[in-house]
Coordinates of C-alpha atoms in Angstrom, one line a residue:
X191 CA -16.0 93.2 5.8
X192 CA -17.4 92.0 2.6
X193 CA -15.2 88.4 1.0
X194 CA -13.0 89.5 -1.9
X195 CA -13.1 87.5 -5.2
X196 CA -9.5 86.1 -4.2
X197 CA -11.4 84.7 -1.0
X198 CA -14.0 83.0 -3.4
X199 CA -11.7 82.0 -5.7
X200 CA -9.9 80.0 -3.1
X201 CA -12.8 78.3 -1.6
X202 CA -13.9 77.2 -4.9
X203 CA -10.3 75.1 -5.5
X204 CA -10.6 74.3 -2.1
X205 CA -14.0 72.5 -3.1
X206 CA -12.4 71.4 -6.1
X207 CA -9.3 69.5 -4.3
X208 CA -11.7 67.6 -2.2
X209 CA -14.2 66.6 -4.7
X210 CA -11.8 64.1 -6.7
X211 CA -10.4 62.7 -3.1
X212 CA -14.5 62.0 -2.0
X213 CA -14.9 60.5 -6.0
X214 CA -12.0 58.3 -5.1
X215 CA -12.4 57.1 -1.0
X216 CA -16.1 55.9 -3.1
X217 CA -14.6 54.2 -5.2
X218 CA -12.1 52.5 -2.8
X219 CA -15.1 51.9 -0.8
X220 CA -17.3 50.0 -3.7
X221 CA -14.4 47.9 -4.5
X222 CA -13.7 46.9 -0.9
X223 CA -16.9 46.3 -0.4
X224 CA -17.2 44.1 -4.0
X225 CA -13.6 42.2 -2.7
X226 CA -15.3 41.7 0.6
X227 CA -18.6 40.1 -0.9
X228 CA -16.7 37.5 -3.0
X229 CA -14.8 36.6 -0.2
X230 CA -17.9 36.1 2.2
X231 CA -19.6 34.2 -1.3
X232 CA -16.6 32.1 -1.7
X233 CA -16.7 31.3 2.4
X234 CA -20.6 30.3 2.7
X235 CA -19.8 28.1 -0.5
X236 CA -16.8 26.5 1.3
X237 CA -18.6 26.2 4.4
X238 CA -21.7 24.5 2.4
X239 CA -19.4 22.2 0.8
X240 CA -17.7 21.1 4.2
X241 CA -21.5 20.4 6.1
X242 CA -22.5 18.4 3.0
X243 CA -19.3 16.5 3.5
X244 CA -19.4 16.1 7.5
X245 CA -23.5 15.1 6.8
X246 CA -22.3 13.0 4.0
X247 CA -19.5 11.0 5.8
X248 CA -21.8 10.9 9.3
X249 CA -24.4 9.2 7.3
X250 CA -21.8 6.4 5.5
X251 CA -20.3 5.8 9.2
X252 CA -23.6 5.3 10.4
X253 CA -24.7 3.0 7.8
X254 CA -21.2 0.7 8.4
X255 CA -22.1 0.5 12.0
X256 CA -25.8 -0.4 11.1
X257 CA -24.5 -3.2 8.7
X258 CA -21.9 -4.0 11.1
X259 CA -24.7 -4.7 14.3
X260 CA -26.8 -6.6 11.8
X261 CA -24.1 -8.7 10.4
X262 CA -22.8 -9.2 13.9
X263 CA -25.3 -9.5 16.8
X264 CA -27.5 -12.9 16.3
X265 CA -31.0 -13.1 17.3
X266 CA -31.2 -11.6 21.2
X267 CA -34.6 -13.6 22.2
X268 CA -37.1 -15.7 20.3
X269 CA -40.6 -16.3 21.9
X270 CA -43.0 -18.8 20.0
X271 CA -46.6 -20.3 21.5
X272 CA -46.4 -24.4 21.9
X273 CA -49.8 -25.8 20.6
X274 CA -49.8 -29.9 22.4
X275 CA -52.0 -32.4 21.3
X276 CA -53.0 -36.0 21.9
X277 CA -53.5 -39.4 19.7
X278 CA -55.2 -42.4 20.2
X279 CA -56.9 -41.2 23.0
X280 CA -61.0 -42.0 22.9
X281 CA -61.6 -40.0 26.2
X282 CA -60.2 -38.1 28.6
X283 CA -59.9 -40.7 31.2
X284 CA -58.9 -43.1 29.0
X285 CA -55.5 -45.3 29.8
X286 CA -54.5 -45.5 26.3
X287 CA -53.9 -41.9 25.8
X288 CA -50.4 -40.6 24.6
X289 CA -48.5 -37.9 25.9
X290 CA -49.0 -34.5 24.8
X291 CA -46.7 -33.6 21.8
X292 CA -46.1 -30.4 19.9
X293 CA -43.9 -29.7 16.8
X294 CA -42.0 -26.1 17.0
X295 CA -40.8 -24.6 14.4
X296 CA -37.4 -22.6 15.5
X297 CA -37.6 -20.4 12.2
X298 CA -37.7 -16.8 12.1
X299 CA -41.1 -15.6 9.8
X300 CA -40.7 -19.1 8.3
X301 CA -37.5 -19.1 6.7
X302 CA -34.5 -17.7 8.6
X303 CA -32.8 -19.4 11.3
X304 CA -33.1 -18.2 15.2
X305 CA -29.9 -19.6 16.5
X306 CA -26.4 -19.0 15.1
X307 CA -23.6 -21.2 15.2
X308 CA -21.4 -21.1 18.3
X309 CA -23.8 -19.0 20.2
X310 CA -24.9 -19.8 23.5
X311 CA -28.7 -20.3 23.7
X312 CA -30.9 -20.7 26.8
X313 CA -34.4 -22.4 26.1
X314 CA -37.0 -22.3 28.5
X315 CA -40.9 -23.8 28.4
X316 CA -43.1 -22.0 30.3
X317 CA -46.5 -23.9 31.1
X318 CA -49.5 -22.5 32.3
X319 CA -51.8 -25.1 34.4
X320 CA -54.5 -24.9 36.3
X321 CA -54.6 -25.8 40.0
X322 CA -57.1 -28.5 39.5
X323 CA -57.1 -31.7 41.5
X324 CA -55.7 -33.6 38.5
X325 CA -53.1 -31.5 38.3
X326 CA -51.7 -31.6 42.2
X327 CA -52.0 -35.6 42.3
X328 CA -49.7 -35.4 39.1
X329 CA -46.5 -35.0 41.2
X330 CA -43.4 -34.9 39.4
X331 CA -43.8 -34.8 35.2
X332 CA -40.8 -35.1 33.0
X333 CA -40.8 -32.9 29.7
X334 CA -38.3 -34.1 26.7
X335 CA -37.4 -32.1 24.3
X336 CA -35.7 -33.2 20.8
X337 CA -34.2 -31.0 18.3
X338 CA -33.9 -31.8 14.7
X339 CA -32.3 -31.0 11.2
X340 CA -33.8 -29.9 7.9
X341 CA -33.3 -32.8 6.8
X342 CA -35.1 -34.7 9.7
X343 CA -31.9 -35.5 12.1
X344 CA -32.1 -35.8 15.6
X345 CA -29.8 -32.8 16.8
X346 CA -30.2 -33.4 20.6
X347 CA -32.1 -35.1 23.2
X348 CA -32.8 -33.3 26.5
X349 CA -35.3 -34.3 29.6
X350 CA -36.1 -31.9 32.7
X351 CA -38.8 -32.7 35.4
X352 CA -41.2 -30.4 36.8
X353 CA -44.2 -30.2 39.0
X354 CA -46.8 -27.4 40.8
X355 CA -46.2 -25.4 43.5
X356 CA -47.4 -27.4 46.5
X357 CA -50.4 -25.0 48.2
X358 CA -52.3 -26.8 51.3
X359 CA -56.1 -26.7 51.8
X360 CA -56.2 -23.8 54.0
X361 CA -54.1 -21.4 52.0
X362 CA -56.0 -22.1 48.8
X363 CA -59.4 -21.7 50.7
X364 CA -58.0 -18.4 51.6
X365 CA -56.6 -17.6 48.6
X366 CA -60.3 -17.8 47.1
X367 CA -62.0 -15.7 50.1
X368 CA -59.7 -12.9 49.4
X369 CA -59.4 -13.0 45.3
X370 CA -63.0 -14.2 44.9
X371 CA -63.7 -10.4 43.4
X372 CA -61.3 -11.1 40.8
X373 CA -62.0 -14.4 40.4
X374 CA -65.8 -13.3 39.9
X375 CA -65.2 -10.5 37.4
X376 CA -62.5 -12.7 35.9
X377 CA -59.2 -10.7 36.1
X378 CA -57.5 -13.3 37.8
X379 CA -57.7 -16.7 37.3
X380 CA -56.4 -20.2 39.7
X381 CA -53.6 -20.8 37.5
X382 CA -49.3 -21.5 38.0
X383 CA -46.9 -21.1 35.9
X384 CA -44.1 -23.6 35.9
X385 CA -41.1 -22.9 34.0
X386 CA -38.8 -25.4 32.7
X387 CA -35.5 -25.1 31.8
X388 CA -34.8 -27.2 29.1
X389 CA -31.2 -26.4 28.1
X390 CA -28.9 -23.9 29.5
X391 CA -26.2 -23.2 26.8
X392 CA -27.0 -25.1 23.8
X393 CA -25.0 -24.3 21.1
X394 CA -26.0 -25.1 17.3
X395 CA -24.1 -27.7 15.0
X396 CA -23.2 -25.7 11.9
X397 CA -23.3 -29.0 9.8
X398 CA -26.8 -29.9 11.1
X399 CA -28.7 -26.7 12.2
X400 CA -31.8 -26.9 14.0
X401 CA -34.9 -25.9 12.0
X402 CA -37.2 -27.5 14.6
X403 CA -38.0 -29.2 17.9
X404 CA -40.4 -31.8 19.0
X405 CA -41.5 -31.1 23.2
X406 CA -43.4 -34.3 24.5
X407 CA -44.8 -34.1 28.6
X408 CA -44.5 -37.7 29.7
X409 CA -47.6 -37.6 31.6
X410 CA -51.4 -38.7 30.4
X411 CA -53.3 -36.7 32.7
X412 CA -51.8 -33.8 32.2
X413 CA -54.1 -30.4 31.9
X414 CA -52.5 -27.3 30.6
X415 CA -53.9 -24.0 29.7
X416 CA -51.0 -22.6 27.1
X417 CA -47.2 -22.9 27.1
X418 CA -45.0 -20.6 25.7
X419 CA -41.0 -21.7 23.8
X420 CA -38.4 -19.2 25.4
X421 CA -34.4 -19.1 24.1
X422 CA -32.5 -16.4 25.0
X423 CA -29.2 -15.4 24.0
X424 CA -26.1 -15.4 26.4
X425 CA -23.8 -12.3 25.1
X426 CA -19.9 -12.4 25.9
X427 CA -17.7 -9.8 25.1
X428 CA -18.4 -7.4 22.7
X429 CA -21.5 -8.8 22.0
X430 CA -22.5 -8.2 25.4
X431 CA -21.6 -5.0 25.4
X432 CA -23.5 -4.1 22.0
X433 CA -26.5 -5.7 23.6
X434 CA -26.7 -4.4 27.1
X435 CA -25.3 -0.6 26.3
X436 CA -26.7 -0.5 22.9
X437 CA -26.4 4.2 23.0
X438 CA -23.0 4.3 23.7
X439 CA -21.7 1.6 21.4
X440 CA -23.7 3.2 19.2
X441 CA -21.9 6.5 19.5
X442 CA -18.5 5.2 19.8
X443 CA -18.9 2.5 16.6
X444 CA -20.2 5.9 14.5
X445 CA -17.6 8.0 15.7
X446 CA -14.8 5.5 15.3
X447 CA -15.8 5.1 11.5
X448 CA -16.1 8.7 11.4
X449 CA -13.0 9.7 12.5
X450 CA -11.3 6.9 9.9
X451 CA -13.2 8.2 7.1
X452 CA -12.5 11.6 7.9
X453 CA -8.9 10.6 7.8
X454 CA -8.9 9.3 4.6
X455 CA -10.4 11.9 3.1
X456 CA -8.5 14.5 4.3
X457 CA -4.8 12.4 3.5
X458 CA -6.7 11.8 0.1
X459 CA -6.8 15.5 -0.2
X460 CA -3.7 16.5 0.9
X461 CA -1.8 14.1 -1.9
X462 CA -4.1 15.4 -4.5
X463 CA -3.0 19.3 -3.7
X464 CA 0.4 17.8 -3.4
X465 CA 0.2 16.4 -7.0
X466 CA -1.9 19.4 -8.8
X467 CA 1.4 21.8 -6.9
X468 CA 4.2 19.8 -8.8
X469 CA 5.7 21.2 -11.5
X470 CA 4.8 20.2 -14.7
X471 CA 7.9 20.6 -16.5
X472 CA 9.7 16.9 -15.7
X473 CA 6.3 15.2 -17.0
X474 CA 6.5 17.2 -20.4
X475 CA 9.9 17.1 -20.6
X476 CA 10.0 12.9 -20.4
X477 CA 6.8 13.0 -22.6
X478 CA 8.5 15.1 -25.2
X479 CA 11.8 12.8 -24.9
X480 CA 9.5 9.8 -25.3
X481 CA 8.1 11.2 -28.3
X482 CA 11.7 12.0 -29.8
X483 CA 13.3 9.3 -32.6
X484 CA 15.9 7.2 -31.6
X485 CA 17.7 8.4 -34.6
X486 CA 18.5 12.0 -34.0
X487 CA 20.8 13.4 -32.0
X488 CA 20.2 16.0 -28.9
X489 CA 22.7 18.8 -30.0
X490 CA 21.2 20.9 -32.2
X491 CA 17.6 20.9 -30.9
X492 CA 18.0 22.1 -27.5
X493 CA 20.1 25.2 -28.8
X494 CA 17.1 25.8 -30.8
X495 CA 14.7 25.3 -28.3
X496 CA 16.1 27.3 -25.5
X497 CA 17.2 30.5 -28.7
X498 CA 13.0 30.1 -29.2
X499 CA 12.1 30.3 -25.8
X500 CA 14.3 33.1 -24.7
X501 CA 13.1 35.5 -27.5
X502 CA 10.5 35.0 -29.9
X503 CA 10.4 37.9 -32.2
X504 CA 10.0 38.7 -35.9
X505 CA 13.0 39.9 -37.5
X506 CA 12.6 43.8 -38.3
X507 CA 15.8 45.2 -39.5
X508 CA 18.9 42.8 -40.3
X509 CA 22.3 44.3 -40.6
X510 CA 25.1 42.5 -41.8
X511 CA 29.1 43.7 -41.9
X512 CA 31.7 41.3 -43.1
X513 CA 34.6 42.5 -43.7
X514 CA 36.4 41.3 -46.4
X515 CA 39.9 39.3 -45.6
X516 CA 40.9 38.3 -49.1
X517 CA 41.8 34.5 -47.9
X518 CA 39.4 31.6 -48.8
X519 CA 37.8 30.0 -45.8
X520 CA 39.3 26.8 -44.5
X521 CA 37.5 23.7 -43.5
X522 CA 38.6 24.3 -39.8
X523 CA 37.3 27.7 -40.4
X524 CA 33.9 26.9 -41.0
X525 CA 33.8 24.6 -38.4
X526 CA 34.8 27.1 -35.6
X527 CA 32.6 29.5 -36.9
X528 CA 29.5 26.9 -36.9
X529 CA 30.3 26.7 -33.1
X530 CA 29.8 30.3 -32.5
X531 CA 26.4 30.7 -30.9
X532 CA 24.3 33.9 -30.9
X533 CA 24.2 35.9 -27.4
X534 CA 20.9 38.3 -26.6
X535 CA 21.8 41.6 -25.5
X536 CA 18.5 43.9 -23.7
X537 CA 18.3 47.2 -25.5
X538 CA 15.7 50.0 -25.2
X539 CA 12.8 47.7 -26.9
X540 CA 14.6 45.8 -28.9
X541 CA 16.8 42.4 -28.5
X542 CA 20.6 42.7 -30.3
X543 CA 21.2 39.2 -31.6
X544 CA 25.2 39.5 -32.3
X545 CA 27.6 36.5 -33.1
X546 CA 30.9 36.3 -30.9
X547 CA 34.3 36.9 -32.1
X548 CA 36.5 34.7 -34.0
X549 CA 38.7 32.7 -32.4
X550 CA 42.5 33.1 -31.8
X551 CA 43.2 31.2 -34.1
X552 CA 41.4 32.4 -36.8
X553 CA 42.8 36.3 -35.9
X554 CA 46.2 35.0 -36.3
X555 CA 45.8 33.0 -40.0
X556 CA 43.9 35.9 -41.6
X557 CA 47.0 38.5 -40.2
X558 CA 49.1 36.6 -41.6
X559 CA 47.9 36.4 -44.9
X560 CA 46.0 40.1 -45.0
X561 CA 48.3 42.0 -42.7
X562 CA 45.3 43.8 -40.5
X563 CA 45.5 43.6 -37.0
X564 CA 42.5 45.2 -35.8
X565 CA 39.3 43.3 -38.1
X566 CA 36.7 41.5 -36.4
X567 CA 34.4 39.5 -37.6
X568 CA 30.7 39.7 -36.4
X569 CA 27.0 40.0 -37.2
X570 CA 24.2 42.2 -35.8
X571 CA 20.9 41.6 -36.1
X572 CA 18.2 44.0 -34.3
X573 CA 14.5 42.6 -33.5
X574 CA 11.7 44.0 -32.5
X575 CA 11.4 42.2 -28.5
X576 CA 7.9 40.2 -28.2

């Protein structure tokens, strides 16, 4: 059977009905998808502002803890070369000879100071001598060691003794037979070290700190390859934990100034939103009573101020009905109808500004004299609403 025109006609509205709800799930669609990209825009730019924030405050903790390690720890070790020397010595063998003196200077690069005050300091000498003959007839050899001022007083006095490792005939014969490679080539050499300790916790005067030491060997004959100045620091408490687990002080000094950081910020930023939420009628309100003269009087400006606020309108159409009473208004009269205040009334549009009714009173002394009983008195004004 061949479709009728009514058949045709149907399936064309039907087309018709559908093509405004597509038109309009598109259009739902585009602004979904426009609500949904200003969301994700306004997300990415909060989440950038919180990394540049975290980065921001991780960098500020990390410089306090940097500047509070600096500040803090002292020097940890100090190593400087001893050069001796001799005076008044003609020769070698010579009786006259002096002792072997050398001036150290306990200055950091010249000009800042190694120790710190109330720090406990061990200072070592290490010697390097040769196992000559001279050297093993020496026996014991004391070593002094005098620490002075900047301005050239004696700090401290310390002495220690030392001596070489005693090595019989046959040990050092073999020694030689089995080193003698080395000893050819010259990778090893017949050498001790002797280390002596010359103070164990020395502490630094804070009214005379030490700039400098004088070391003098009390021995003539003495022969010594190089000697080496040694002080080392002796850490307690939380210096010693700073010193000897340096990474996780680290971590715990950053992240402790992170976390108080953090918290500042974010009890900085809940009082600001708690401010910028406050009403703002009190402040204006107090800035406005600030501004008022101490002359006038608050009762007929706040009547005015609320009738402005409630309605603000341009009169349109005015319409005024007073009746008249035939009696001359009386002093208490006018006064009662000065205190009549205008009332708002909602109308279709348009605001109905009407006065109230007179009082008792009033009624009663103009029946009296006029003989009507059922007058009012009243004004209606109309206005267009705003």
């Amino acid at each position: 059977m061949q479709p009728t025109m009514e058949e045709f006609n149907s399936e064309d509205s039907g087309v018709q009905d559908v093509g405004p709800q597509i038109n309009g799930l598109v259009v739902q669609i585009l602004e979904t998808t426009s609500v949904l990209l200003v969301r994700i825009r306004q997300k990415l730019l909060e989440m950038a502002i919180l990394i540049c924030v975290i980065l921001l405050v991780f960098w500020v903790a990390l410089f306090l803890y940097g500047s509070f390690y600096y500040s803090f720890m002292p020097t940890a070790n100090f190593i400087t070369p001893v050069y001796f020397y001799r005076t008044d010595c003609p020769s070698p063998q010579h009786s006259v000879c002096s002792f072997p003196v050398a001036n150290v200077s306990l200055l950091k690069n010249g000009k800042h100071q190694v120790m710190t005050y109330d720090q406990p300091y061990q200072i070592t000498l290490e010697l390097e001598m040769p196992e000559s003959p001279a050297n093993q007839e020496l026996g014991m050899f004391p070593v002094k060691m005098t620490p002075y001022s900047k301005a050239g007083q004696i700090v401290d006095v310390t002495a220690r003794s030392a001596m070489l490792h005693y090595r019989s005939s046959l040990l050092q014969a073999l020694g030689t037979v089995v080193f003698s490679p080395m000893l050819l080539t010259g990778a090893s050499e017949q050498k001790q070290s002797v280390i002596v300790e010359l103070y164990s916790e020395f502490k630094d005067d804070s009214y005379k700190p030490t700039v400098g030491a004088v070391i003098e060997i009390h021995s003539q004959h003495i022969q010594i390859y190089r000697a080496h100045l040694y002080i080392f620091a002796h850490f307690t408490g939380i210096r010693y934990l700073l010193y000897h687990f340096p990474l996780i002080s680290a971590l715990i000094g950053v992240m402790s100034n992170f976390a108080f950081l953090s918290l500042i910020i974010v009890l900085s930023f809940l009082q600001f939103n708690l401010i910028s939420h406050r009403t703002p009628g009190k402040a204006v309100k107090l800035q406005e009573e600030k501004n008022k003269p101490d002359g006038l009087n608050d009762q007929s400006e706040p009547q005015d101020e609320e009738n402005v606020d409630a309605m603000e309108c341009n009169s349109v159409e005015v319409e005024e009905s007073i009746p008249d009473m035939g009696v001359e208004e009386s002093d208490d009269d006018s006064r009662e109808l000065a205190e009549d205040e205008p009332t708002c009334e909602a109308g279709d549009g348009e605001m109905i500004l009407k006065h109230r009714h007179l009082s008792q009173g009033m009624l009663k002394s103009s029946q009296a004299l006029t003989g009507t009983i059922d007058k009012t008195y009243y004004r209606v004004g109309v206005c267009s609403s705003c």
